[in-house]
Amino acid sequence: MTMRPFHLLFPEVAERECRTLRPMNHERLPSRRFIFLESYCVEPRCDCRRVMLSVVDEGTRAQVATINHAFEPPGPAHADEGQTFLDPLNPQSKMSGDLLAQFQKMIEHDPGYQDRLESHYEAWKAVVDDPSHPDHRKVRSELHDDPGFRPAFPAKAPFRRQDPRTGPNDPCPCGSGKKFKKCCRG
């Protein structure tokens, strides 16, 4: 999955809504500002519904943690990963675990933050999936031209009923001969 920084497409929103943290009296984290920079997926038609957060120590300008956060808990096939975890493929430091715990507290105690991340994701994916958008070229990849591309997390297809719906005055499908509303629906 290829990720790009949110500020690439939305610099003003990123500057205005970027989350920061200044730990006070924390045992292991210095009392200086940490910046949570968002990145999102550029794969076309992918609906992974996640954000990658690069945590930068403002004092040293070093990336000290990379947090992977899904908007919903993972399904059974990925339950061992967890909804929020330190990304094993990206930079971490001795502060990463504490920063992950602080992020989890922010998400738990501030539902508006989760909502903001989801709205950023939706705005981002609208550009990724719309070739007519003026900024689409900034996130376009070779996958956009590959007709055989299948995203790792395909969007769920809407449920489609196979048989017509049984109305309340239709004969009951169980075969009793009664109206549905007087039989199995009741």
CSV table of C-alpha atoms in Angstrom, one decimal:
chain,number,residue,atom,x,y,z
A,1,MET,CA,0.0,0.0,0.0
A,2,THR,CA,1.5,3.3,-1.1
A,3,MET,CA,0.8,6.3,1.3
A,4,ARG,CA,1.3,10.0,0.6
A,5,PRO,CA,1.1,12.9,3.1
A,6,PHE,CA,-2.3,14.7,3.5
A,7,HIS,CA,-0.7,18.1,3.2
A,8,LEU,CA,0.3,17.2,-0.5
A,9,LEU,CA,-3.3,17.8,-1.5
A,10,PHE,CA,-4.7,19.9,1.4
A,11,PRO,CA,-1.9,22.1,2.8
A,12,GLU,CA,-4.2,24.7,4.4
A,13,VAL,CA,-6.4,22.1,6.1
A,14,ALA,CA,-3.4,20.1,7.2
A,15,GLU,CA,-1.8,23.2,8.8
A,16,ARG,CA,-5.1,24.2,10.5
A,17,GLU,CA,-6.2,20.7,11.7
A,18,CYS,CA,-2.9,19.0,12.3
A,19,ARG,CA,-2.9,17.3,15.8
A,20,THR,CA,0.0,18.0,18.1
A,21,LEU,CA,0.8,16.8,21.6
A,22,ARG,CA,2.9,18.3,24.4
A,23,PRO,CA,3.2,15.8,27.2
A,24,MET,CA,3.4,17.3,30.7
A,25,ASN,CA,5.0,15.5,33.6
A,26,HIS,CA,5.3,12.3,31.6
A,27,GLU,CA,7.9,9.8,32.9
A,28,ARG,CA,9.4,8.9,29.5
A,29,LEU,CA,8.3,11.6,27.0
A,30,PRO,CA,10.1,15.0,26.9
A,31,SER,CA,7.9,18.0,27.5
A,32,ARG,CA,8.1,19.4,24.0
A,33,ARG,CA,5.7,19.3,21.0
A,34,PHE,CA,5.1,16.2,18.9
A,35,ILE,CA,3.4,16.6,15.5
A,36,PHE,CA,1.1,13.9,14.1
A,37,LEU,CA,1.4,14.1,10.3
A,38,GLU,CA,-1.3,12.1,8.4
A,39,SER,CA,-0.8,10.0,5.3
A,40,TYR,CA,-3.4,8.2,3.2
A,41,CYS,CA,-3.4,5.5,0.5
A,42,VAL,CA,-3.1,6.4,-3.2
A,43,GLU,CA,-4.3,3.0,-4.6
A,44,PRO,CA,-7.3,3.6,-6.9
A,45,ARG,CA,-10.6,2.1,-5.8
A,46,CYS,CA,-9.1,1.0,-2.4
A,47,ASP,CA,-11.2,1.5,0.6
A,48,CYS,CA,-8.7,0.5,3.3
A,49,ARG,CA,-10.2,3.1,5.7
A,50,ARG,CA,-7.0,3.8,7.6
A,51,VAL,CA,-4.5,6.6,8.3
A,52,MET,CA,-0.7,6.3,8.8
A,53,LEU,CA,0.5,8.9,11.3
A,54,SER,CA,4.2,9.9,11.3
A,55,VAL,CA,5.0,11.4,14.7
A,56,VAL,CA,7.7,14.1,14.5
A,57,ASP,CA,9.5,15.4,17.5
A,58,GLU,CA,9.5,19.2,17.0
A,59,GLY,CA,12.6,19.6,19.1
A,60,THR,CA,14.8,17.3,17.2
A,61,ARG,CA,12.9,17.3,13.9
A,62,ALA,CA,13.2,13.5,13.9
A,63,GLN,CA,10.4,11.0,13.1
A,64,VAL,CA,10.0,9.1,16.4
A,65,ALA,CA,7.0,6.9,15.7
A,66,THR,CA,4.8,5.6,12.9
A,67,ILE,CA,1.2,4.7,13.9
A,68,ASN,CA,-1.2,2.8,11.7
A,69,HIS,CA,-4.8,3.4,12.7
A,70,ALA,CA,-7.9,1.8,11.1
A,71,PHE,CA,-11.2,3.6,11.5
A,72,GLU,CA,-13.0,0.3,12.4
A,73,PRO,CA,-11.7,-2.8,14.3
A,74,PRO,CA,-10.2,-5.3,11.9
A,75,GLY,CA,-12.2,-8.3,10.7
A,76,PRO,CA,-11.3,-11.9,11.8
A,77,ALA,CA,-8.6,-12.4,9.2
A,78,HIS,CA,-6.6,-9.5,10.6
A,79,ALA,CA,-7.7,-9.5,14.2
A,80,ASP,CA,-4.2,-10.2,15.4
A,81,GLU,CA,-3.0,-6.8,14.0
A,82,GLY,CA,-5.3,-4.7,16.1
A,83,GLN,CA,-7.1,-1.5,15.1
A,84,THR,CA,-4.1,0.8,16.1
A,85,PHE,CA,-0.5,-0.3,16.1
A,86,LEU,CA,3.1,0.7,15.5
A,87,ASP,CA,3.8,0.1,11.9
A,88,PRO,CA,6.6,-2.5,11.6
A,89,LEU,CA,7.7,-1.2,8.2
A,90,ASN,CA,8.4,2.4,9.2
A,91,PRO,CA,10.6,4.3,11.6
A,92,GLN,CA,10.2,3.8,15.4
A,93,SER,CA,12.1,4.9,18.4
A,94,LYS,CA,12.3,4.3,22.2
A,95,MET,CA,9.4,6.8,22.5
A,96,SER,CA,7.1,5.0,20.0
A,97,GLY,CA,5.2,2.9,22.5
A,98,ASP,CA,4.4,5.9,24.8
A,99,LEU,CA,3.4,8.0,21.8
A,100,LEU,CA,1.1,5.1,20.6
A,101,ALA,CA,-0.5,5.1,24.1
A,102,GLN,CA,-1.0,8.9,23.9
A,103,PHE,CA,-2.6,8.6,20.5
A,104,GLN,CA,-5.0,5.9,21.7
A,105,LYS,CA,-6.1,8.2,24.6
A,106,MET,CA,-6.6,11.0,22.1
A,107,ILE,CA,-8.9,8.9,19.9
A,108,GLU,CA,-10.7,7.4,22.9
A,109,HIS,CA,-11.4,10.8,24.6
A,110,ASP,CA,-11.9,13.0,21.5
A,111,PRO,CA,-14.4,11.4,19.0
A,112,GLY,CA,-14.1,14.6,17.0
A,113,TYR,CA,-10.5,13.7,16.2
A,114,GLN,CA,-11.5,10.4,14.8
A,115,ASP,CA,-14.3,12.1,12.8
A,116,ARG,CA,-11.7,14.6,11.4
A,117,LEU,CA,-9.4,11.8,10.3
A,118,GLU,CA,-12.2,10.1,8.6
A,119,SER,CA,-13.3,13.3,6.8
A,120,HIS,CA,-9.7,13.8,5.7
A,121,TYR,CA,-9.6,10.3,4.3
A,122,GLU,CA,-12.9,10.8,2.4
A,123,ALA,CA,-11.6,14.1,0.9
A,124,TRP,CA,-8.3,12.4,0.0
A,125,LYS,CA,-9.9,9.3,-1.7
A,126,ALA,CA,-12.3,11.6,-3.7
A,127,VAL,CA,-9.2,13.1,-5.4
A,128,VAL,CA,-7.5,9.7,-5.8
A,129,ASP,CA,-10.5,8.2,-7.5
A,130,ASP,CA,-11.4,11.2,-9.7
A,131,PRO,CA,-9.2,11.6,-12.8
A,132,SER,CA,-11.0,14.9,-13.6
A,133,HIS,CA,-9.9,16.5,-10.2
A,134,PRO,CA,-7.3,19.2,-10.8
A,135,ASP,CA,-5.0,17.6,-8.1
A,136,HIS,CA,-5.4,14.0,-9.2
A,137,ARG,CA,-2.0,14.0,-11.0
A,138,LYS,CA,-0.3,14.6,-7.6
A,139,VAL,CA,-1.5,11.2,-6.4
A,140,ARG,CA,-1.8,9.3,-9.7
A,141,SER,CA,0.3,6.1,-9.8
A,142,GLU,CA,0.8,3.3,-12.4
A,143,LEU,CA,-2.0,1.4,-10.7
A,144,HIS,CA,-4.5,3.9,-12.0
A,145,ASP,CA,-3.7,2.6,-15.6
A,146,ASP,CA,-3.6,-1.1,-14.7
A,147,PRO,CA,-7.0,-2.7,-15.7
A,148,GLY,CA,-6.1,-5.8,-13.7
A,149,PHE,CA,-5.5,-3.9,-10.5
A,150,ARG,CA,-7.4,-5.3,-7.5
A,151,PRO,CA,-7.1,-3.3,-4.3
A,152,ALA,CA,-5.9,-5.1,-1.2
A,153,PHE,CA,-9.1,-3.9,0.6
A,154,PRO,CA,-11.8,-3.7,-2.0
A,155,ALA,CA,-14.9,-1.7,-1.2
A,156,LYS,CA,-17.8,-3.7,0.0
A,157,ALA,CA,-20.5,-4.3,-2.6
A,158,PRO,CA,-24.0,-3.3,-1.4
A,159,PHE,CA,-26.3,-6.1,-0.4
A,160,ARG,CA,-28.6,-7.1,-3.2
A,161,ARG,CA,-31.6,-9.2,-2.4
A,162,GLN,CA,-31.8,-12.3,-4.7
A,163,ASP,CA,-35.6,-12.9,-4.4
A,164,PRO,CA,-38.3,-10.3,-4.4
A,165,ARG,CA,-39.4,-9.0,-1.0
A,166,THR,CA,-42.4,-10.8,0.6
A,167,GLY,CA,-45.1,-8.3,1.3
A,168,PRO,CA,-47.4,-8.5,4.3
A,169,ASN,CA,-50.4,-9.6,2.2
A,170,ASP,CA,-48.5,-12.1,0.1
A,171,PRO,CA,-48.8,-15.8,0.8
A,172,CYS,CA,-46.3,-16.9,3.4
A,173,PRO,CA,-43.1,-18.5,1.9
A,174,CYS,CA,-43.3,-21.3,4.4
A,175,GLY,CA,-46.2,-22.8,2.5
A,176,SER,CA,-48.9,-22.6,5.2
A,177,GLY,CA,-51.4,-20.9,2.8
A,178,LYS,CA,-51.8,-17.9,5.3
A,179,LYS,CA,-50.8,-14.3,4.6
A,180,PHE,CA,-47.2,-13.6,5.5
A,181,LYS,CA,-48.3,-11.0,8.1
A,182,LYS,CA,-50.5,-13.6,9.9
A,183,CYS,CA,-47.9,-16.3,9.8
A,184,CYS,CA,-44.0,-16.1,9.9
A,185,ARG,CA,-43.8,-12.3,9.9
A,186,GLY,CA,-45.9,-12.1,13.1
